[in-house]
Short mmCIF file of C-alpha atoms in Angstrom, two decimals:
data_model
loop_
_atom_site.label_atom_id
_atom_site.label_comp_id
_atom_site.label_asym_id
_atom_site.label_seq_id
_atom_site.Cartn_x
_atom_site.Cartn_y
_atom_site.Cartn_z
CA MET A 1 -32.50 17.40 -11.46
CA ASN A 2 -35.33 17.16 -14.01
CA ALA A 3 -34.90 20.09 -16.39
CA ALA A 4 -37.40 18.84 -18.97
CA GLY A 5 -40.77 20.46 -19.21
CA SER A 6 -43.92 18.51 -18.53
CA SER A 7 -45.76 19.69 -21.61
CA GLY A 8 -45.80 17.87 -24.95
CA GLY A 9 -44.61 19.15 -28.30
CA ALA A 10 -41.62 18.78 -30.61
CA ALA A 11 -38.29 17.63 -29.42
CA SER A 12 -35.80 20.40 -28.53
CA VAL A 13 -32.06 20.65 -28.62
CA ALA A 14 -29.66 22.82 -26.56
CA ARG A 15 -26.09 23.33 -27.89
CA LEU A 16 -23.05 24.53 -26.02
CA PRO A 17 -19.75 25.26 -27.89
CA ALA A 18 -16.39 24.20 -26.51
CA ASP A 19 -12.86 24.81 -27.77
CA GLU A 20 -11.41 21.44 -26.63
CA GLU A 21 -12.58 17.86 -26.53
CA SER A 22 -11.66 17.34 -22.91
CA ALA A 23 -13.63 20.38 -21.74
CA ALA A 24 -16.69 19.33 -23.86
CA ARG A 25 -16.66 15.77 -22.46
CA GLN A 26 -16.22 16.88 -18.84
CA VAL A 27 -19.22 19.18 -19.10
CA ALA A 28 -21.28 16.53 -20.89
CA ASP A 29 -20.43 14.00 -18.16
CA MET A 30 -21.46 16.31 -15.38
CA LEU A 31 -24.72 17.17 -17.13
CA SER A 32 -25.42 13.47 -17.69
CA GLU A 33 -25.22 13.01 -13.96
CA MET A 34 -27.80 15.74 -13.25
CA LEU A 35 -30.40 15.60 -15.98
CA ASP A 36 -33.38 13.28 -16.18
CA LEU A 37 -32.01 10.78 -18.73
CA ALA A 38 -35.48 9.32 -19.48
CA GLU A 39 -36.21 12.67 -21.02
CA THR A 40 -32.80 13.94 -22.16
CA THR A 41 -29.83 12.66 -24.09
CA VAL A 42 -26.42 14.30 -23.74
CA ALA A 43 -23.80 13.83 -26.47
CA VAL A 44 -20.53 15.43 -27.70
CA PHE A 45 -19.71 16.09 -31.35
CA GLU A 46 -16.78 17.57 -33.30
CA ILE A 47 -17.64 20.10 -35.96
CA ALA A 48 -14.88 20.54 -38.59
CA ASP A 49 -12.90 23.70 -38.10
CA ARG A 50 -15.35 24.88 -35.44
CA GLY A 51 -14.36 22.94 -32.34
CA TRP A 52 -16.65 20.76 -30.21
CA VAL A 53 -20.30 20.95 -29.28
CA VAL A 54 -22.13 19.54 -26.19
CA GLU A 55 -25.63 18.70 -27.35
CA MET A 56 -28.67 18.07 -25.07
CA LEU A 57 -31.68 16.56 -26.80
CA PHE A 58 -34.95 16.87 -24.89
CA ARG A 59 -38.01 14.69 -25.60
CA HIS A 60 -40.28 17.57 -24.53
CA ALA A 61 -39.76 21.37 -24.40
CA PRO A 62 -37.30 22.01 -21.52
CA ASP A 63 -37.35 24.76 -18.90
CA GLU A 64 -34.70 26.86 -20.63
CA GLY A 65 -34.01 28.91 -17.49
CA ALA A 66 -33.43 25.77 -15.43
CA VAL A 67 -31.12 24.28 -18.09
CA ARG A 68 -29.13 27.50 -18.25
CA THR A 69 -28.87 27.63 -14.46
CA LEU A 70 -27.60 24.02 -14.41
CA VAL A 71 -24.98 24.73 -17.10
CA ALA A 72 -23.86 27.76 -15.12
CA ALA A 73 -23.40 25.66 -12.02
CA VAL A 74 -21.40 23.07 -13.97
CA ALA A 75 -19.32 25.24 -16.31
CA GLY A 76 -19.77 28.92 -15.22
CA ALA A 77 -22.07 31.83 -16.12
CA GLY A 78 -20.06 32.76 -19.20
CA VAL A 79 -20.41 29.29 -20.71
CA ALA A 80 -24.18 29.29 -19.86
CA ARG A 81 -24.65 32.47 -21.87
CA ALA A 82 -23.33 30.74 -24.90
CA LEU A 83 -26.08 28.05 -24.72
CA THR A 84 -28.56 28.06 -27.62
CA PHE A 85 -31.95 26.30 -27.91
CA SER A 86 -33.77 25.10 -31.07
CA ILE A 87 -36.64 22.90 -32.17
CA LEU A 88 -35.92 19.54 -33.88
CA ALA A 89 -38.77 19.89 -36.33
CA GLY A 90 -39.54 16.70 -38.19
CA ARG A 91 -36.64 14.76 -36.68
CA ASP A 92 -36.57 11.64 -34.61
CA TRP A 93 -34.97 12.66 -31.39
CA VAL A 94 -33.52 9.25 -30.53
CA ALA A 95 -32.09 8.81 -34.02
CA ALA A 96 -30.49 12.26 -33.68
CA SER A 97 -28.99 11.38 -30.33
CA ILE A 98 -27.26 8.18 -31.53
CA ALA A 99 -25.85 9.60 -34.74
CA GLY A 100 -22.41 10.21 -33.29
CA LEU A 101 -22.16 7.37 -30.82
CA ALA A 102 -20.12 4.34 -31.95
CA PRO A 103 -19.71 1.09 -29.92
CA VAL A 104 -17.31 1.56 -26.99
CA GLU A 105 -14.63 -1.06 -26.14
CA ALA A 106 -13.24 -1.50 -22.69
CA GLY A 107 -11.08 -4.61 -22.40
CA ARG A 108 -13.27 -7.62 -23.25
CA PHE A 109 -16.43 -5.54 -23.10
CA VAL A 110 -18.21 -3.68 -25.90
CA VAL A 111 -21.10 -1.43 -25.05
CA HIS A 112 -23.34 -0.66 -28.03
CA GLY A 113 -26.80 0.40 -29.09
CA ARG A 114 -29.23 -1.70 -31.02
CA HIS A 115 -28.26 0.11 -34.21
CA ASP A 116 -24.64 -1.20 -33.94
CA ARG A 117 -25.37 -4.76 -32.90
CA ALA A 118 -24.03 -6.21 -36.17
CA ARG A 119 -20.67 -4.28 -35.64
CA VAL A 120 -19.67 -6.20 -32.49
CA ARG A 121 -17.02 -8.85 -32.86
CA ALA A 122 -17.92 -12.32 -31.80
CA ASN A 123 -15.02 -12.66 -29.28
CA ARG A 124 -16.27 -9.66 -27.22
CA THR A 125 -18.69 -9.55 -24.34
CA ALA A 126 -21.41 -7.36 -25.78
CA ILE A 127 -23.73 -5.30 -23.65
CA GLU A 128 -26.58 -3.55 -25.45
CA ILE A 129 -27.62 -0.20 -23.92
CA GLU A 130 -29.73 2.26 -25.89
CA ALA A 131 -27.99 5.61 -26.45
CA ALA A 132 -31.13 7.47 -25.56
CA LEU A 133 -30.02 6.84 -22.03
CA ALA A 134 -26.64 8.56 -22.29
CA PHE A 135 -25.23 8.03 -18.81
CA GLY A 136 -24.14 4.44 -18.55
CA THR A 137 -23.77 3.79 -22.27
CA GLY A 138 -20.00 3.30 -21.85
CA HIS A 139 -19.16 6.59 -23.46
CA HIS A 140 -18.88 8.19 -20.00
CA GLY A 141 -15.29 7.99 -18.63
CA THR A 142 -16.42 6.71 -15.30
CA THR A 143 -18.36 3.76 -16.83
CA ARG A 144 -15.43 2.85 -19.14
CA GLY A 145 -13.04 3.05 -16.20
CA CYS A 146 -15.19 0.60 -14.16
CA LEU A 147 -15.39 -1.73 -17.11
CA LEU A 148 -11.66 -1.70 -17.51
CA ALA A 149 -11.24 -2.32 -13.78
CA LEU A 150 -13.67 -5.28 -14.04
CA ASP A 151 -11.76 -6.65 -17.00
CA SER A 152 -8.56 -6.64 -15.06
CA ILE A 153 -10.15 -8.22 -11.91
CA VAL A 154 -11.68 -11.08 -13.87
CA LYS A 155 -8.22 -12.04 -15.20
CA SER A 156 -6.91 -12.87 -11.66
CA ARG A 157 -9.92 -13.74 -9.54
CA ARG A 158 -13.54 -14.95 -9.67
CA PRO A 159 -15.72 -12.86 -7.30
CA SER A 160 -18.90 -14.80 -6.49
CA ARG A 161 -20.95 -12.14 -4.73
CA ILE A 162 -21.29 -8.80 -6.54
CA LEU A 163 -22.98 -5.49 -5.67
CA ASP A 164 -23.54 -2.50 -7.96
CA VAL A 165 -24.55 0.56 -5.92
CA GLY A 166 -26.15 3.37 -7.98
CA CYS A 167 -26.54 1.06 -10.94
CA GLY A 168 -27.90 3.62 -13.43
CA THR A 169 -28.63 1.78 -16.67
CA GLY A 170 -27.32 -1.47 -15.15
CA VAL A 171 -24.36 -1.80 -17.54
CA LEU A 172 -21.83 -2.71 -14.83
CA ALA A 173 -24.12 -5.24 -13.27
CA ILE A 174 -24.76 -6.81 -16.67
CA ALA A 175 -21.07 -6.86 -17.51
CA ALA A 176 -20.15 -8.47 -14.22
CA ALA A 177 -22.86 -11.17 -14.59
CA ARG A 178 -21.89 -11.91 -18.19
CA ALA A 179 -18.18 -12.12 -17.44
CA LEU A 180 -18.38 -14.05 -14.12
CA ARG A 181 -21.58 -16.02 -14.41
CA ALA A 182 -22.26 -14.97 -10.86
CA PRO A 183 -25.29 -13.34 -9.12
CA VAL A 184 -25.29 -9.57 -8.95
CA LEU A 185 -27.41 -7.29 -6.82
CA ALA A 186 -27.93 -3.86 -8.46
CA SER A 187 -29.46 -0.99 -6.61
CA ASP A 188 -30.37 2.62 -7.23
CA ILE A 189 -32.05 5.25 -5.09
CA ASP A 190 -33.79 6.54 -8.21
CA ARG A 191 -36.99 4.49 -9.02
CA GLY A 192 -36.77 5.43 -12.73
CA ALA A 193 -33.17 4.36 -13.01
CA ALA A 194 -33.99 1.03 -11.38
CA SER A 195 -36.75 0.47 -13.89
CA VAL A 196 -34.48 1.24 -16.84
CA ALA A 197 -31.88 -1.11 -15.37
CA ARG A 198 -34.45 -3.91 -15.18
CA GLN A 199 -35.36 -3.33 -18.83
CA ASN A 200 -31.71 -3.50 -19.90
CA VAL A 201 -31.08 -6.65 -17.78
CA LEU A 202 -33.98 -8.33 -19.60
CA ALA A 203 -32.79 -7.09 -23.04
CA ASN A 204 -29.34 -8.52 -22.33
CA ARG A 205 -30.74 -11.90 -21.11
CA ALA A 206 -29.16 -11.50 -17.72
CA ALA A 207 -32.33 -11.68 -15.56
CA SER A 208 -31.36 -15.04 -14.11
CA LEU A 209 -28.24 -13.47 -12.65
CA VAL A 210 -29.00 -9.79 -11.97
CA ASP A 211 -31.54 -8.63 -9.37
CA VAL A 212 -32.36 -4.91 -9.49
CA VAL A 213 -33.81 -3.19 -6.43
CA HIS A 214 -34.91 0.35 -5.70
CA ALA A 215 -33.22 1.09 -2.42
CA ALA A 216 -32.67 4.23 -0.33
CA GLY A 217 -29.04 3.31 0.46
CA VAL A 218 -26.63 0.58 1.37
CA ARG A 219 -28.16 0.04 4.74
CA ASP A 220 -31.24 -1.43 3.04
CA ASN A 221 -31.92 -4.84 4.52
CA ARG A 222 -32.08 -6.45 1.02
CA ILE A 223 -28.44 -5.43 0.53
CA ARG A 224 -27.21 -6.19 3.98
CA GLY A 225 -28.84 -9.58 3.92
CA LEU A 226 -26.74 -10.71 1.04
CA ALA A 227 -23.41 -9.34 2.40
CA PRO A 228 -20.48 -9.77 2.45
CA PHE A 229 -19.72 -9.04 -1.18
CA ASP A 230 -16.46 -10.04 -3.01
CA LEU A 231 -16.85 -7.15 -5.57
CA VAL A 232 -18.62 -3.83 -5.12
CA PHE A 233 -19.13 -1.07 -7.77
CA ALA A 234 -19.99 2.44 -6.65
CA ASN A 235 -20.01 4.64 -9.69
CA ILE A 236 -21.44 7.84 -8.16
CA LEU A 237 -20.08 11.24 -7.13
CA LEU A 238 -17.59 12.08 -4.30
CA GLY A 239 -20.21 13.40 -1.87
CA PRO A 240 -22.40 10.27 -1.94
CA LEU A 241 -19.30 8.04 -1.98
CA GLN A 242 -18.12 9.71 1.26
CA ARG A 243 -21.59 9.43 2.92
CA ILE A 244 -21.91 5.71 2.25
CA ALA A 245 -18.29 4.77 2.96
CA ALA A 246 -18.74 3.58 6.56
CA PRO A 247 -21.66 1.22 5.94
CA LEU A 248 -20.35 0.14 2.53
CA LYS A 249 -16.98 -0.96 3.94
CA ARG A 250 -18.82 -3.31 6.27
CA LEU A 251 -20.38 -5.06 3.34
CA VAL A 252 -17.07 -6.08 1.76
CA ALA A 253 -15.69 -9.62 2.31
CA PRO A 254 -12.07 -10.04 3.41
CA GLY A 255 -9.98 -10.00 0.20
CA GLY A 256 -12.81 -8.24 -1.66
CA ARG A 257 -12.58 -5.30 -4.01
CA VAL A 258 -14.41 -2.01 -4.20
CA VAL A 259 -14.44 -0.13 -7.51
CA VAL A 260 -15.35 3.57 -6.88
CA SER A 261 -15.77 6.13 -9.72
CA GLY A 262 -17.47 9.40 -10.54
CA LEU A 263 -14.43 11.24 -9.27
CA LEU A 264 -12.43 14.12 -10.62
CA PRO A 265 -8.64 13.36 -10.44
CA ALA A 266 -8.23 15.97 -7.66
CA GLN A 267 -10.85 14.10 -5.60
CA ALA A 268 -9.05 10.72 -5.58
CA ASN A 269 -7.20 11.29 -2.29
CA ALA A 270 -10.41 12.36 -0.53
CA ALA A 271 -12.11 9.16 -1.69
CA MET A 272 -9.24 6.98 -0.59
CA ALA A 273 -9.23 8.63 2.84
CA ALA A 274 -12.91 7.89 3.25
CA TYR A 275 -12.40 4.16 2.44
CA ARG A 276 -9.49 3.43 4.68
CA PRO A 277 -8.38 0.85 5.74
CA LEU A 278 -9.13 -0.40 2.17
CA VAL A 279 -5.94 0.09 0.09
CA LEU A 280 -5.47 1.38 -3.39
CA GLU A 281 -4.77 -1.44 -5.91
CA ARG A 282 -5.19 0.41 -9.12
CA ARG A 283 -6.04 3.89 -10.41
CA ILE A 284 -7.49 4.55 -13.90
CA ASP A 285 -7.67 8.06 -15.31
CA LEU A 286 -9.92 8.48 -18.38
CA ASP A 287 -11.46 11.47 -20.08
CA GLY A 288 -10.98 13.70 -17.02
CA TRP A 289 -12.43 11.21 -14.56
CA THR A 290 -10.75 8.80 -12.08
CA THR A 291 -11.72 5.24 -11.18
CA LEU A 292 -10.15 3.56 -8.07
CA VAL A 293 -9.88 -0.12 -7.27
CA LEU A 294 -9.64 -0.55 -3.53
CA ALA A 295 -8.76 -3.80 -1.80
CA HIS A 296 -9.88 -5.25 1.52
CA ARG A 297 -6.58 -6.78 2.61
CA THR A 298 -6.75 -9.47 5.31
CA ARG A 299 -4.41 -8.86 8.19
CA ARG A 300 -1.62 -11.36 8.80
CA ARG A 301 -1.62 -13.24 12.09
CA THR A 302 1.33 -12.55 14.29
CA ALA A 303 3.07 -15.40 16.18
#
């Protein structure tokens, strides 16, 4: 959904109060999935003695009615009524958006913005993703869960063919390429997301290993032609995960792994059911979201 207006003008901000951090982050994560992140940044801040705030920064004046409707769908009508809008007069909207975002560590990986490049320790695998593109910066629980899953996988095996479905900013594809020095195919159904991912791949000097494609789905011939894959990431929502389950399972090599995320904890069983006969190897619960590592077990021959 694109809730940003098409007209020019000063940047705008919408703020939504929350009593608890977990509730604020869950709402922010859902909004990040649904807003146009080329026009909007979503962040969470703590205000001393006043709880938490979900903040949406818009490059252009938003359609306030559409934003309020979206918040109502995500968090309820009562919460939507508490939403306030204001103009960021004289402020740099990107600078405002990154003020509260520090580098995020997930195992060996550190995801950071350009403003924090000097803070990254030399023994970490650094991935630079600008915070103006909030979903996929590593602050989202699903992205961090996938990075932790990758960190664990790399310790015990070396996948040589990797697919990132719904790549968003490209952070997982870049992380896999940097950690494994192996080719990665990254795809997204959104042409804008694919363009952003290409820019991030170039910025992280991973273009020799990561190929980003705009593809309608996993049945795309460019994806099928490179199968089977030893490692697949699918960091999307339950509905799309269920819809692509059958063709995606056919792309996984024997002994391969599929990392699925974008799931609420209560949705984990439904996701595992859709991906049978793949078996659960690891479950990561983080910030109100669940990441599953599923394994393609090879069957033993009987005498």
